Amino acid sequence: YAQGTSMATPIAAGSAALVRQYFMDGYYPSGVANPDDAMIPSGPLLKAVLINGASAILSVDNVDGDTPSSMYDGAQGFGRVHLNNTLYL
């Protein structure tokens, strides 16, 4: 599998597509598909869901070793996308 920053955009885009489908299939708020709960999510909602579930990356792997990092720094932005931290399934 591929890794590194070259995979960050495709992973975030794919995750956003899954979040969009989650809302459009009516999984929110119960976690079970219900057509009556289906909605078309706004862009800001998708972004909020992705950011809310992000987890910190403890360090950045550099050529000379690992460099500690913290949430919202220049090395990791909002962190690693984890949909399980946000979406009820």
Tab-separated table of C-alpha atoms in Angstrom:
chain	number	residue	atom	x	y	z
A	1	TYR	CA	0.000	0.000	0.000
A	2	ALA	CA	1.138	3.571	-0.585
A	3	GLN	CA	1.979	5.900	2.242
A	4	GLY	CA	3.118	9.444	2.989
A	5	THR	CA	1.806	12.845	2.036
A	6	SER	CA	1.113	11.733	-1.514
A	7	MET	CA	-1.724	9.609	-0.101
A	8	ALA	CA	-3.181	12.282	2.222
A	9	THR	CA	-5.422	13.888	-0.400
A	10	PRO	CA	-6.900	10.666	-1.835
A	11	ILE	CA	-7.581	9.334	1.671
A	12	ALA	CA	-9.275	12.580	2.750
A	13	ALA	CA	-11.314	12.718	-0.469
A	14	GLY	CA	-12.399	9.092	-0.139
A	15	SER	CA	-13.303	9.648	3.499
A	16	ALA	CA	-15.377	12.706	2.569
A	17	ALA	CA	-17.224	10.612	-0.024
A	18	LEU	CA	-17.999	7.965	2.615
A	19	VAL	CA	-19.246	10.616	5.046
A	20	ARG	CA	-21.451	12.116	2.329
A	21	GLN	CA	-22.908	8.680	1.561
A	22	TYR	CA	-23.478	8.084	5.291
A	23	PHE	CA	-25.754	11.135	5.484
A	24	MET	CA	-27.417	10.549	2.112
A	25	ASP	CA	-28.329	6.959	3.057
A	26	GLY	CA	-29.934	8.195	6.304
A	27	TYR	CA	-27.530	6.627	8.795
A	28	TYR	CA	-27.538	9.794	10.887
A	29	PRO	CA	-28.630	9.961	13.740
A	30	SER	CA	-29.370	6.299	14.531
A	31	GLY	CA	-26.472	4.527	12.815
A	32	VAL	CA	-28.984	2.413	10.862
A	33	ALA	CA	-30.016	3.254	7.302
A	34	ASN	CA	-33.372	5.019	7.350
A	35	PRO	CA	-34.613	6.744	4.168
A	36	ASP	CA	-36.642	9.203	6.262
A	37	ASP	CA	-33.416	10.529	7.816
A	38	ALA	CA	-31.615	10.945	4.464
A	39	MET	CA	-30.147	14.384	3.775
A	40	ILE	CA	-27.650	16.030	1.472
A	41	PRO	CA	-24.834	17.255	3.748
A	42	SER	CA	-23.236	20.656	3.241
A	43	GLY	CA	-19.528	21.049	2.560
A	44	PRO	CA	-18.884	22.579	6.001
A	45	LEU	CA	-20.613	19.594	7.658
A	46	LEU	CA	-18.394	17.143	5.768
A	47	LYS	CA	-15.297	19.101	6.783
A	48	ALA	CA	-16.433	19.241	10.417
A	49	VAL	CA	-17.006	15.476	10.544
A	50	LEU	CA	-13.537	14.801	9.105
A	51	ILE	CA	-11.819	17.219	11.493
A	52	ASN	CA	-13.806	16.048	14.531
A	53	GLY	CA	-12.648	12.451	14.094
A	54	ALA	CA	-8.996	13.238	13.426
A	55	SER	CA	-6.369	11.810	15.752
A	56	ALA	CA	-2.958	13.210	16.537
A	57	ILE	CA	0.161	11.949	14.823
A	58	LEU	CA	2.724	11.622	17.602
A	59	SER	CA	5.790	12.321	15.498
A	60	VAL	CA	6.948	13.076	11.991
A	61	ASP	CA	9.374	10.611	10.416
A	62	ASN	CA	12.330	12.576	9.064
A	63	VAL	CA	15.584	11.401	7.536
A	64	ASP	CA	17.434	12.205	10.775
A	65	GLY	CA	14.855	10.558	13.052
A	66	ASP	CA	11.450	11.321	14.481
A	67	THR	CA	10.404	14.870	15.286
A	68	PRO	CA	7.654	15.273	17.918
A	69	SER	CA	4.532	17.047	16.681
A	70	SER	CA	1.283	18.276	18.163
A	71	MET	CA	-2.257	18.763	16.876
A	72	TYR	CA	-2.745	21.691	14.503
A	73	ASP	CA	0.958	22.211	13.800
A	74	GLY	CA	2.492	22.616	10.349
A	75	ALA	CA	3.586	18.987	10.191
A	76	GLN	CA	0.202	17.321	10.551
A	77	GLY	CA	-2.548	19.924	10.293
A	78	PHE	CA	-5.631	18.439	11.955
A	79	GLY	CA	-4.093	14.949	12.194
A	80	ARG	CA	-5.012	11.578	10.714
A	81	VAL	CA	-8.588	10.987	9.504
A	82	HIS	CA	-10.481	8.371	11.549
A	83	LEU	CA	-14.144	8.061	10.624
A	84	ASN	CA	-14.835	5.624	13.466
A	85	ASN	CA	-14.134	8.457	15.916
A	86	THR	CA	-17.071	10.464	14.553
A	87	LEU	CA	-19.679	8.354	12.787
A	88	TYR	CA	-22.074	6.141	14.722
A	89	LEU	CA	-22.112	2.678	13.185
